[in-house]
C-alpha cells in the first residue's frame, strides 16, 4: 500500500487549481440512468470514486467515454465524461461496489423510476458511523415502491411505476434528498420533499435535471417540489468546484503560515469555513475566479466549531479544522452533530503531539506550541487529509499510511501541494 512522506514546517506559497467536486459529480453521473440519451459532464475530478461509479453504471448497461475514449473498465483520467444508458441490462448494484462507495446506492431511485426495479446492496457500516438507508427506503416506499431486505440487498419493485408523495425527512440527508429527487423527476404527479438538504451539490443536481427536462422548484430551500415528466433527455453540464478541496487547501495555507491563491472555485461555497478561518487569524481576499488566503497573525486563535447541514459548518471539513486548532493559542471545542463516530483522527493527531480530549460528540483541543512528525494511519478520506495538513505544519518527518483513502477524493494532492513548496512525496509500495 502506498504512503505519503512529508517533511513539515515550510510555509506554502503559490497557486492551486481546484478540481470539480467529487460529491457533486457522483449524483450527476447517476442521473444518466434516467434517460436513454447521452449525458456529458465536464470538469470531472480524476479520483478513484469516479472510476468506481463508472464501473457500476457500465454494469447496469451504460456505455461511457472519457474524452472520446471508451472507459467501460472504469479506468479514467480525463475531464469530460459522456455516459449513455440507452438500455438498462442489469438492475443490481453489488455489495463490492456499494460497500466501498456509498454513493453507489443512489442508483436505486433512478432505476425504480426508469424501469420499476432495483436490487441494491446495503452499504454496511463505515468508518465514520452506521450511516443507515432508512430515509431512502421509506421515501421510495411512500412513492409506491415495495422494498424487501434480502441477503443484505434492498430488493425494490414498482411494477406500475412510482407515484407522487409528500415526503418529510426526519433528518437532513444529502443522499436521500438526491435519491428521491431523481426518482421524483419521472414519477407520476407532483412530489414534495420537506426538510430536504440544501447543500450546493443538491443545487448542482437540480440544475442538471432541469437541463434534462425535469420540472423542479425550490433550489437551495428545504422544500423541493418536483412535477414528474414522462421522459428526460440528454444534456451537457459542468460539475461545480469542490468546496471541500477548496477548504482543505485554504487550511493548508493557514496552518503553514503561507499564502495560497485558490482558482477555479468560489468563496461563497465555503463561507462558514472562511468565517472560522478569519476568526482564527486568516486573511481572505475574494477574486473573480476564487480566493487568496494567508495567515495574518503569527499565531492562530482557538475557535469553537459545530458541524451542521449546509449552510452550517460542513462535517467533511471537521478533521481539517481540528488539525489547525491543534497549534492554536488557547482551546477550541469541536462538536460533531452529523456522524456519530467521526473522531478517528484524534489518536493519530495525538501521535504528532496534539492535546485533544473527546467527550461524546465534542472534542476539546488544547493548542500546543508545535507538532512533531511521526508515522500515522488514517481510516477515512477527510481524516487522512487532516493528517497531511498536520504533517505540513509539524517539525520533521510524517509518514501517512493507507493513502488509498486520499485517492478516493483528492486529485493529485501531492503535486498540488508540492507546487506550493511542500516537501511531500508518495512512496509507492513495491
Ligand atoms: C454526503 C456526502 C458526505 C458528507 C455527508 C454529510 C456524498 C457522496 N457524500 O453523504 O461526504 O459527509 O453527505 O454532509 O455526497 N441518515 C439516516 N438515514 C438515511 C440517510 C442518512 O439516518 O437514510 C443520517 C446519516 O447517518 C447521517 C446524516 O443522516 O447521520 C447525514 O447523512 P447524509 O447527508 O445522508 O450523508 P451522505 O449522503 O451519505
CSV table of C-alpha atoms and ligand atoms in Angstrom, one decimal:
chain,number,residue,atom,x,y,z
A,1,UNK,CA,0.0,0.0,0.0
A,2,UNK,CA,1.3,3.4,-0.9
A,3,UNK,CA,2.2,6.0,1.7
A,4,UNK,CA,2.9,9.7,1.7
A,5,UNK,CA,6.0,11.2,3.3
A,6,UNK,CA,6.0,14.9,4.4
A,7,UNK,CA,8.9,16.9,5.8
A,8,UNK,CA,6.9,19.7,7.5
A,9,UNK,CA,7.5,23.2,8.7
A,10,UNK,CA,7.6,25.0,5.4
A,11,UNK,CA,5.1,27.8,4.6
A,12,UNK,CA,3.2,27.1,1.4
A,13,UNK,CA,3.1,29.8,-1.2
A,14,UNK,CA,1.6,29.6,-4.7
A,15,UNK,CA,-1.5,28.8,-6.6
A,16,UNK,CA,-3.7,25.7,-6.6
A,17,UNK,CA,-6.4,25.0,-9.1
A,18,UNK,CA,-9.4,23.4,-7.5
A,19,UNK,CA,-10.9,20.3,-9.2
A,20,UNK,CA,-14.5,19.5,-9.9
A,21,UNK,CA,-16.5,18.3,-6.9
A,22,UNK,CA,-16.5,14.6,-6.3
A,23,UNK,CA,-19.7,14.8,-4.2
A,24,UNK,CA,-21.5,16.7,-7.0
A,25,UNK,CA,-20.1,14.6,-9.8
A,26,UNK,CA,-21.3,11.2,-8.4
A,27,UNK,CA,-25.0,12.0,-8.3
A,28,UNK,CA,-24.8,13.9,-11.6
A,29,UNK,CA,-23.3,10.7,-13.2
A,30,UNK,CA,-26.1,8.6,-11.6
A,31,UNK,CA,-28.6,10.9,-13.3
A,32,UNK,CA,-27.5,9.4,-16.6
A,33,UNK,CA,-29.7,6.3,-15.7
A,34,UNK,CA,-32.8,8.5,-16.0
A,35,UNK,CA,-32.5,8.9,-19.8
A,36,UNK,CA,-31.8,6.9,-23.0
A,37,UNK,CA,-29.8,9.8,-24.3
A,38,UNK,CA,-26.2,10.9,-23.7
A,39,UNK,CA,-25.2,12.9,-20.6
A,40,UNK,CA,-21.9,14.7,-20.9
A,41,UNK,CA,-20.2,16.1,-17.8
A,42,UNK,CA,-17.1,18.3,-17.8
A,43,UNK,CA,-14.7,19.4,-15.1
A,44,UNK,CA,-14.8,15.9,-13.6
A,45,UNK,CA,-12.2,15.3,-10.9
A,46,UNK,CA,-9.8,12.5,-11.5
A,47,UNK,CA,-10.3,10.5,-8.3
A,48,UNK,CA,-10.9,6.8,-7.5
A,49,UNK,CA,-14.6,7.2,-6.6
A,50,UNK,CA,-15.4,8.4,-10.1
A,51,UNK,CA,-13.8,5.3,-11.7
A,52,UNK,CA,-15.7,3.1,-9.3
A,53,UNK,CA,-19.0,4.7,-10.2
A,54,UNK,CA,-18.2,4.4,-14.0
A,55,UNK,CA,-17.8,0.6,-13.4
A,56,UNK,CA,-21.1,0.5,-11.7
A,57,UNK,CA,-23.0,2.4,-14.3
A,58,UNK,CA,-21.4,0.3,-17.1
A,59,UNK,CA,-22.5,-2.9,-15.3
A,60,UNK,CA,-26.1,-1.5,-15.4
A,61,UNK,CA,-25.7,-1.4,-19.2
A,62,UNK,CA,-24.5,2.1,-19.8
A,63,UNK,CA,-21.5,3.0,-22.0
A,64,UNK,CA,-19.0,5.6,-21.0
A,65,UNK,CA,-16.5,7.6,-22.9
A,66,UNK,CA,-13.8,9.8,-21.3
A,67,UNK,CA,-12.6,12.5,-23.7
A,68,UNK,CA,-13.9,10.3,-26.5
A,69,UNK,CA,-12.2,7.1,-25.4
A,70,UNK,CA,-14.3,4.1,-24.2
A,71,UNK,CA,-13.8,3.6,-20.4
A,72,UNK,CA,-16.0,0.6,-19.6
A,73,UNK,CA,-13.3,-0.9,-17.3
A,74,UNK,CA,-13.8,2.1,-15.0
A,75,UNK,CA,-10.3,3.4,-15.5
A,76,UNK,CA,-10.4,7.2,-16.2
A,77,UNK,CA,-8.0,10.1,-16.3
A,78,UNK,CA,-9.9,12.6,-18.3
A,79,UNK,CA,-12.1,15.6,-17.7
A,80,UNK,CA,-15.1,15.2,-19.9
A,81,UNK,CA,-17.3,12.1,-19.4
A,82,UNK,CA,-20.2,11.0,-21.7
A,83,UNK,CA,-22.5,8.3,-20.3
A,84,UNK,CA,-25.3,6.8,-22.4
A,85,UNK,CA,-27.7,4.4,-20.7
A,86,UNK,CA,-29.9,3.6,-23.7
A,87,UNK,CA,-30.6,0.2,-22.3
A,88,UNK,CA,-30.6,-1.0,-18.7
A,89,UNK,CA,-29.3,-4.6,-18.8
A,90,UNK,CA,-28.9,-5.2,-15.0
A,91,UNK,CA,-30.6,-3.6,-12.0
A,92,UNK,CA,-28.2,-4.9,-9.5
A,93,UNK,CA,-25.7,-2.6,-7.6
A,94,UNK,CA,-23.4,-5.2,-6.0
A,95,UNK,CA,-22.0,-5.2,-2.5
A,96,UNK,CA,-18.4,-5.0,-3.7
A,97,UNK,CA,-19.0,-1.5,-5.1
A,98,UNK,CA,-21.6,0.0,-2.7
A,99,UNK,CA,-19.6,-1.2,0.3
A,100,UNK,CA,-16.6,0.9,-0.9
A,101,UNK,CA,-18.6,3.9,-2.1
A,102,UNK,CA,-21.9,4.6,-0.5
A,103,UNK,CA,-22.9,6.9,-3.4
A,104,UNK,CA,-23.5,3.7,-5.4
A,105,UNK,CA,-26.8,3.3,-3.6
A,106,UNK,CA,-28.0,6.4,-5.4
A,107,UNK,CA,-28.9,4.2,-8.4
A,108,UNK,CA,-31.9,2.9,-6.5
A,109,UNK,CA,-34.2,5.9,-7.2
A,110,UNK,CA,-33.4,6.3,-10.8
A,111,UNK,CA,-33.6,2.6,-11.6
A,112,UNK,CA,-37.0,2.3,-9.9
A,113,UNK,CA,-38.2,5.4,-11.7
A,114,UNK,CA,-37.0,4.3,-15.2
A,115,UNK,CA,-37.7,0.6,-15.2
A,116,UNK,CA,-39.6,-0.2,-11.9
A,117,UNK,CA,-36.9,-2.5,-10.4
A,118,UNK,CA,-33.6,-2.3,-8.5
A,119,UNK,CA,-31.5,-4.6,-6.4
A,120,UNK,CA,-29.1,-2.5,-4.4
A,121,UNK,CA,-26.7,-3.7,-1.7
A,122,UNK,CA,-27.0,-2.1,1.7
A,123,UNK,CA,-23.7,-0.2,2.2
A,124,UNK,CA,-23.0,-1.7,5.6
A,125,UNK,CA,-21.1,0.2,8.3
A,126,UNK,CA,-18.3,2.5,7.5
A,127,UNK,CA,-15.5,4.1,9.5
A,128,UNK,CA,-17.5,7.3,10.3
A,129,UNK,CA,-20.6,5.6,11.6
A,130,UNK,CA,-23.5,3.3,10.9
A,131,UNK,CA,-25.0,5.5,8.1
A,132,UNK,CA,-28.4,3.8,7.6
A,133,UNK,CA,-30.5,3.9,4.4
A,134,UNK,CA,-33.9,4.2,6.2
A,135,UNK,CA,-34.7,7.6,4.7
A,136,UNK,CA,-34.0,6.5,1.1
A,137,UNK,CA,-36.1,3.3,1.7
A,138,UNK,CA,-39.1,4.9,3.4
A,139,UNK,CA,-39.2,7.8,0.8
A,140,UNK,CA,-39.3,5.4,-2.1
A,141,UNK,CA,-41.9,3.3,-0.3
A,142,UNK,CA,-44.1,6.4,0.1
A,143,UNK,CA,-43.8,6.8,-3.7
A,144,UNK,CA,-45.2,3.3,-4.2
A,145,UNK,CA,-42.2,1.1,-4.2
A,146,UNK,CA,-42.2,-2.2,-2.4
A,147,UNK,CA,-38.8,-2.9,-0.8
A,148,UNK,CA,-37.6,-6.0,1.0
A,149,UNK,CA,-34.3,-6.6,2.6
A,150,UNK,CA,-33.0,-10.0,1.4
A,151,UNK,CA,-29.5,-11.2,1.9
A,152,UNK,CA,-28.0,-7.8,2.5
A,153,UNK,CA,-29.7,-6.3,-0.5
A,154,UNK,CA,-32.6,-3.8,-0.8
A,155,UNK,CA,-34.9,-5.5,-3.4
A,156,UNK,CA,-37.2,-2.9,-4.7
A,157,UNK,CA,-40.0,-3.0,-7.2
A,158,UNK,CA,-42.6,-0.6,-8.5
A,159,UNK,CA,-44.3,-2.6,-11.3
A,160,UNK,CA,-46.8,0.2,-12.1
A,161,UNK,CA,-44.1,2.9,-11.8
A,162,UNK,CA,-43.5,5.4,-9.0
A,163,UNK,CA,-46.2,7.9,-7.9
A,164,UNK,CA,-46.0,11.3,-6.3
A,165,UNK,CA,-45.9,11.7,-2.5
A,166,UNK,CA,-45.4,14.3,0.2
A,167,UNK,CA,-42.2,13.2,2.0
A,168,UNK,CA,-40.8,14.8,5.1
A,169,UNK,CA,-37.3,13.7,6.1
A,170,UNK,CA,-36.9,13.3,9.8
A,171,UNK,CA,-33.1,14.1,9.4
A,172,UNK,CA,-31.5,16.2,6.7
A,173,UNK,CA,-29.8,13.8,4.4
A,174,UNK,CA,-27.8,14.7,1.3
A,175,UNK,CA,-28.0,11.2,-0.2
A,176,UNK,CA,-31.7,10.6,0.5
A,177,UNK,CA,-32.6,14.1,-1.0
A,178,UNK,CA,-30.6,13.2,-4.1
A,179,UNK,CA,-32.1,9.7,-4.5
A,180,UNK,CA,-35.7,10.9,-4.1
A,181,UNK,CA,-35.2,14.0,-6.2
A,182,UNK,CA,-34.0,11.8,-9.1
A,183,UNK,CA,-36.8,9.3,-8.6
A,184,UNK,CA,-39.5,12.0,-8.5
A,185,UNK,CA,-38.5,13.5,-11.9
A,186,UNK,CA,-40.0,10.5,-13.6
A,187,UNK,CA,-42.8,9.7,-11.1
A,188,UNK,CA,-46.5,10.3,-11.9
A,189,UNK,CA,-47.8,13.6,-10.3
A,190,UNK,CA,-46.2,16.2,-8.0
A,191,UNK,CA,-43.8,15.1,-5.3
A,192,UNK,CA,-42.9,17.4,-2.4
A,193,UNK,CA,-39.7,16.8,-0.3
A,194,UNK,CA,-39.7,18.6,3.0
A,195,UNK,CA,-36.7,19.1,5.2
A,196,UNK,CA,-34.6,18.5,2.1
A,197,UNK,CA,-30.8,19.1,2.1
A,198,UNK,CA,-29.6,22.5,0.8
A,199,UNK,CA,-26.0,21.6,0.0
A,200,UNK,CA,-24.6,23.2,-3.2
A,201,UNK,CA,-24.2,19.7,-4.6
A,202,UNK,CA,-28.0,19.4,-4.5
A,203,UNK,CA,-28.4,22.6,-6.4
A,204,UNK,CA,-25.9,21.3,-9.0
A,205,UNK,CA,-28.1,18.2,-9.4
A,206,UNK,CA,-31.3,20.2,-9.7
A,207,UNK,CA,-29.7,22.4,-12.4
A,208,UNK,CA,-28.6,19.3,-14.4
A,209,UNK,CA,-32.0,17.6,-14.0
A,210,UNK,CA,-33.7,20.7,-15.2
A,211,UNK,CA,-31.5,20.8,-18.3
A,212,UNK,CA,-32.6,17.2,-18.9
A,213,UNK,CA,-36.2,18.3,-18.9
A,214,UNK,CA,-37.2,17.9,-15.2
A,215,UNK,CA,-39.7,20.3,-13.6
A,216,UNK,CA,-38.3,21.2,-10.1
A,217,UNK,CA,-38.8,24.2,-7.8
A,218,UNK,CA,-37.2,25.2,-4.6
A,219,UNK,CA,-33.4,25.1,-5.2
A,220,UNK,CA,-31.5,25.9,-2.1
A,221,UNK,CA,-34.6,25.7,0.2
A,222,UNK,CA,-35.7,22.9,2.4
A,223,UNK,CA,-38.9,22.3,0.3
A,224,UNK,CA,-38.5,20.9,-3.1
A,225,UNK,CA,-41.4,20.5,-5.5
A,226,UNK,CA,-41.0,18.1,-8.4
A,227,UNK,CA,-43.6,17.6,-11.1
A,228,UNK,CA,-43.0,14.3,-12.8
A,229,UNK,CA,-42.5,14.2,-16.5
A,230,UNK,CA,-42.7,11.2,-19.0
A,231,UNK,CA,-39.2,11.4,-20.3
A,232,UNK,CA,-35.9,13.1,-19.6
A,233,UNK,CA,-33.3,13.8,-22.4
A,234,UNK,CA,-29.6,14.2,-22.6
A,235,UNK,CA,-27.6,17.2,-21.5
A,236,UNK,CA,-24.2,18.7,-21.2
A,237,UNK,CA,-23.2,20.1,-17.8
A,238,UNK,CA,-20.1,21.4,-16.0
A,239,UNK,CA,-19.5,20.0,-12.5
A,240,UNK,CA,-19.2,22.6,-9.7
A,241,UNK,CA,-15.9,23.3,-8.0
A,242,UNK,CA,-15.0,21.0,-5.0
A,243,UNK,CA,-15.8,23.1,-1.9
A,244,UNK,CA,-14.2,20.6,0.5
A,245,UNK,CA,-11.0,20.6,-1.6
A,246,UNK,CA,-11.1,24.4,-1.5
A,247,UNK,CA,-11.5,24.5,2.3
A,248,UNK,CA,-8.7,21.9,2.7
A,249,UNK,CA,-6.1,23.9,0.8
A,250,UNK,CA,-7.3,27.1,2.5
A,251,UNK,CA,-6.3,25.4,5.8
A,252,UNK,CA,-3.0,24.3,4.2
A,253,UNK,CA,-2.1,28.0,3.7
A,254,UNK,CA,-3.2,29.0,7.2
A,255,UNK,CA,-1.6,26.0,9.1
A,256,UNK,CA,1.8,26.6,7.5
A,257,UNK,CA,1.7,30.4,7.7
A,258,UNK,CA,1.8,30.8,3.9
A,259,UNK,CA,-0.3,32.4,1.2
A,260,UNK,CA,-2.2,30.4,-1.5
A,261,UNK,CA,-4.4,31.5,-4.3
A,262,UNK,CA,-7.2,29.0,-5.0
A,263,UNK,CA,-8.5,29.2,-8.5
A,264,UNK,CA,-11.5,27.6,-10.4
A,265,UNK,CA,-13.6,27.9,-7.2
A,266,UNK,CA,-16.0,30.2,-5.4
A,267,UNK,CA,-15.6,31.6,-1.8
A,268,UNK,CA,-19.4,31.6,-1.2
A,269,UNK,CA,-19.3,27.7,-1.3
A,270,UNK,CA,-17.3,27.6,1.9
A,271,UNK,CA,-18.5,30.8,3.6
A,272,UNK,CA,-18.9,29.0,7.0
A,273,UNK,CA,-15.3,27.7,6.8
A,274,UNK,CA,-13.8,31.0,5.8
A,275,UNK,CA,-15.6,32.8,8.6
A,276,UNK,CA,-13.9,30.5,11.1
A,277,UNK,CA,-10.5,30.9,9.4
A,278,UNK,CA,-10.8,34.7,9.6
A,279,UNK,CA,-11.7,34.4,13.3
A,280,UNK,CA,-8.6,32.1,13.7
A,281,UNK,CA,-6.4,34.8,12.1
A,282,UNK,CA,-6.5,34.3,8.4
A,283,UNK,CA,-6.8,37.0,5.7
A,284,UNK,CA,-9.1,36.2,2.8
A,285,UNK,CA,-9.4,38.1,-0.4
A,286,UNK,CA,-12.0,37.0,-2.9
A,287,UNK,CA,-11.1,37.1,-6.5
A,288,UNK,CA,-13.1,36.7,-9.7
A,289,UNK,CA,-12.0,33.1,-10.0
A,290,UNK,CA,-11.6,32.0,-6.4
A,291,UNK,CA,-9.8,33.5,-3.4
A,292,UNK,CA,-6.4,34.2,-1.9
A,293,UNK,CA,-5.8,33.1,1.7
A,294,UNK,CA,-2.9,33.8,4.0
A,295,UNK,CA,-2.2,34.0,7.7
A,296,UNK,CA,-2.0,37.5,9.1
A,297,UNK,CA,-1.1,36.7,12.7
A,298,UNK,CA,2.0,34.9,13.9
A,299,UNK,CA,-0.3,32.5,15.9
A,300,UNK,CA,-3.7,31.0,15.3
A,301,UNK,CA,-6.6,31.7,17.7
A,302,UNK,CA,-8.6,28.8,19.0
A,303,UNK,CA,-12.2,28.9,17.7
A,304,UNK,CA,-15.1,26.6,18.5
A,305,UNK,CA,-16.9,24.9,15.7
A,306,UNK,CA,-20.1,22.7,15.4
A,307,UNK,CA,-20.8,20.7,12.3
A,308,UNK,CA,-24.3,21.2,10.8
A,309,UNK,CA,-26.1,20.7,7.5
A,310,UNK,CA,-25.4,23.4,4.9
A,311,UNK,CA,-25.1,26.4,5.2
A,312,UNK,CA,-23.6,25.4,8.6
A,313,UNK,CA,-20.1,24.2,9.1
A,314,UNK,CA,-19.5,21.0,7.0
A,315,UNK,CA,-18.7,17.7,8.6
A,316,UNK,CA,-16.4,17.0,5.8
A,317,UNK,CA,-14.2,19.9,7.0
A,318,UNK,CA,-14.2,18.9,10.7
A,319,UNK,CA,-11.0,16.9,10.8
A,320,UNK,CA,-9.0,19.5,8.8
A,321,UNK,CA,-10.1,22.3,11.1
A,322,UNK,CA,-9.2,20.2,14.1
A,323,UNK,CA,-5.6,19.8,12.7
A,324,UNK,CA,-5.4,23.6,12.5
A,325,UNK,CA,-6.7,24.0,16.1
A,326,UNK,CA,-4.0,21.7,17.5
A,327,UNK,CA,-1.5,24.5,17.1
A,328,UNK,CA,-3.8,27.4,18.1
A,329,UNK,CA,-3.4,29.7,21.1
A,330,UNK,CA,-5.9,28.5,23.7
A,331,UNK,CA,-8.6,25.9,23.3
A,332,UNK,CA,-11.2,25.0,20.7
A,333,UNK,CA,-14.3,22.9,21.2
A,334,UNK,CA,-15.2,20.9,18.1
A,335,UNK,CA,-18.7,19.4,18.1
A,336,UNK,CA,-19.7,16.8,15.5
A,337,UNK,CA,-23.5,16.6,15.1
A,338,UNK,CA,-23.8,14.8,11.7
A,339,UNK,CA,-21.9,11.5,12.2
A,340,UNK,CA,-21.6,9.6,15.4
A,341,UNK,CA,-18.1,8.3,15.0
A,342,UNK,CA,-16.1,10.9,13.3
A,343,UNK,CA,-13.1,11.5,15.6
A,344,UNK,CA,-10.8,8.7,14.5
A,345,UNK,CA,-8.2,11.2,13.5
A,346,UNK,CA,-7.9,12.2,17.2
A,347,UNK,CA,-5.5,9.4,18.3
A,348,UNK,CA,-3.4,9.9,15.1
A,349,UNK,CA,-3.1,13.7,15.7
A,350,UNK,CA,-2.1,12.9,19.2
A,351,UNK,CA,0.8,10.9,17.8
A,352,UNK,CA,2.1,14.2,16.4
A,353,UNK,CA,1.8,15.8,19.8
A,354,UNK,CA,-1.7,17.2,19.7
A,355,UNK,CA,-3.6,17.6,23.0
A,356,UNK,CA,-7.2,16.5,22.4
A,357,UNK,CA,-9.8,15.1,24.8
A,358,UNK,CA,-13.0,13.6,23.4
A,359,UNK,CA,-16.3,13.9,25.4
A,360,UNK,CA,-19.1,12.2,23.5
A,361,UNK,CA,-19.8,14.3,20.4
A,362,UNK,CA,-17.3,17.0,21.3
A,363,UNK,CA,-13.5,17.2,21.2
A,364,UNK,CA,-11.7,19.7,23.3
A,365,UNK,CA,-8.5,20.7,21.5
A,366,UNK,CA,-5.9,22.5,23.7
A,367,UNK,CA,-3.4,24.1,21.4
A,368,UNK,CA,0.3,23.1,21.6
A,369,UNK,CA,3.4,25.2,20.6
A,370,UNK,CA,4.3,22.8,17.8
A,371,UNK,CA,3.6,19.3,16.3
A,372,UNK,CA,6.4,16.9,15.7
A,373,UNK,CA,6.3,14.4,12.8
A,374,UNK,CA,5.6,10.7,13.3
A,375,UNK,CA,4.2,7.7,11.3
A,376,UNK,CA,0.4,7.8,11.3
A,377,UNK,CA,-2.5,6.0,9.7
A,378,UNK,CA,-6.0,7.1,8.7
A,379,UNK,CA,-9.4,5.5,8.5
A,380,UNK,CA,-11.3,7.7,6.1
A,381,UNK,CA,-10.9,10.3,3.4
A,382,UNK,CA,-11.1,13.6,5.5
A,383,UNK,CA,-9.3,12.1,8.4
A,384,UNK,CA,-6.4,11.2,6.1
A,385,UNK,CA,-6.2,14.8,4.7
A,386,UNK,CA,-6.2,16.2,8.2
A,387,UNK,CA,-3.1,14.2,8.9
A,388,UNK,CA,-1.5,15.6,5.7
A,389,UNK,CA,-2.3,19.2,7.0
A,390,UNK,CA,-0.9,18.4,10.4
A,391,UNK,CA,2.2,16.9,8.8
A,392,UNK,CA,2.8,20.0,6.7
A,393,UNK,CA,2.9,22.1,10.0
A,394,UNK,CA,4.8,19.5,12.0
A,395,UNK,CA,8.6,19.6,12.6
A,396,UNK,CA,10.4,16.7,11.0
A,397,UNK,CA,9.0,13.8,9.0
A,398,UNK,CA,5.5,12.4,9.0
A,399,UNK,CA,4.5,9.3,7.1
A,400,UNK,CA,0.9,8.8,6.3
A,401,UNK,CA,-0.2,5.2,5.6
A,402,UNK,CA,-3.2,3.9,3.8
A,403,UNK,CA,-3.3,6.7,1.3
A,404,UNK,CA,-5.9,4.9,-0.8
A,405,UNK,CA,-8.5,6.9,1.3
A,406,UNK,CA,-7.0,10.1,-0.1
A,407,UNK,CA,-7.1,8.9,-3.6
A,408,UNK,CA,-10.8,8.4,-3.4
A,409,UNK,CA,-11.4,12.1,-3.1
A,410,UNK,CA,-8.3,14.3,-3.7
A,411,UNK,CA,-6.9,14.7,-7.2
A,412,UNK,CA,-3.1,14.9,-7.4
A,413,UNK,CA,-2.8,16.0,-3.8
A,414,UNK,CA,1.0,15.7,-3.6
A,415,UNK,CA,1.5,17.5,-6.8
A,416,UNK,CA,-0.8,20.4,-5.9
A,417,UNK,CA,0.9,20.8,-2.5
A,418,UNK,CA,4.5,20.4,-3.9
A,419,UNK,CA,3.8,23.1,-6.4
A,420,UNK,CA,3.4,25.5,-3.4
A,421,UNK,CA,6.7,24.4,-1.9
A,422,UNK,CA,5.6,21.5,0.3
A,423,UNK,CA,8.2,18.7,0.8
A,424,UNK,CA,5.9,15.8,0.1
A,425,UNK,CA,6.3,12.6,-1.8
A,426,UNK,CA,4.4,9.4,-2.4
A,427,UNK,CA,6.2,6.2,-1.6
A,428,UNK,CA,4.8,3.6,-3.9
A,429,UNK,CA,4.6,0.2,-2.3
A,430,UNK,CA,6.6,-2.4,-4.3
B,1,LIG,C1,-22.9,13.0,1.9
B,1,LIG,C2,-21.5,13.2,1.4
B,1,LIG,C3,-20.5,13.1,2.6
B,1,LIG,C4,-20.9,14.1,3.7
B,1,LIG,C5,-22.4,13.9,4.1
B,1,LIG,C6,-22.9,15.0,5.1
B,1,LIG,C7,-21.6,12.4,-0.8
B,1,LIG,C8,-21.1,11.3,-1.8
B,1,LIG,N1,-21.2,12.2,0.4
B,1,LIG,O1,-23.0,11.7,2.4
B,1,LIG,O2,-19.2,13.4,2.1
B,1,LIG,O3,-20.1,13.8,4.8
B,1,LIG,O4,-23.2,14.0,2.9
B,1,LIG,O5,-22.7,16.2,4.5
B,1,LIG,O6,-22.1,13.4,-1.2
B,1,LIG,N2,-29.0,9.2,7.7
B,1,LIG,C9,-30.0,8.5,8.2
B,1,LIG,N3,-30.8,7.7,7.3
B,1,LIG,C10,-30.6,7.7,6.0
B,1,LIG,C11,-29.6,8.5,5.4
B,1,LIG,C12,-28.8,9.3,6.3
B,1,LIG,O7,-30.2,8.4,9.4
B,1,LIG,O8,-31.3,7.0,5.3
B,1,LIG,C13,-28.2,10.0,8.6
B,1,LIG,C14,-26.7,9.7,8.5
B,1,LIG,O9,-26.4,8.5,9.3
B,1,LIG,C15,-26.0,10.9,9.0
B,1,LIG,C16,-26.9,12.0,8.4
B,1,LIG,O10,-28.2,11.4,8.1
B,1,LIG,O11,-26.0,11.0,10.4
B,1,LIG,C17,-26.4,12.7,7.2
B,1,LIG,O12,-26.0,11.8,6.2
B,1,LIG,P1,-26.2,12.0,4.7
B,1,LIG,O13,-26.4,13.5,4.5
B,1,LIG,O14,-27.2,11.1,4.1
B,1,LIG,O15,-24.8,11.7,4.1
B,1,LIG,P2,-24.4,11.0,2.7
B,1,LIG,O16,-25.4,11.5,1.7
B,1,LIG,O17,-24.2,9.6,2.9
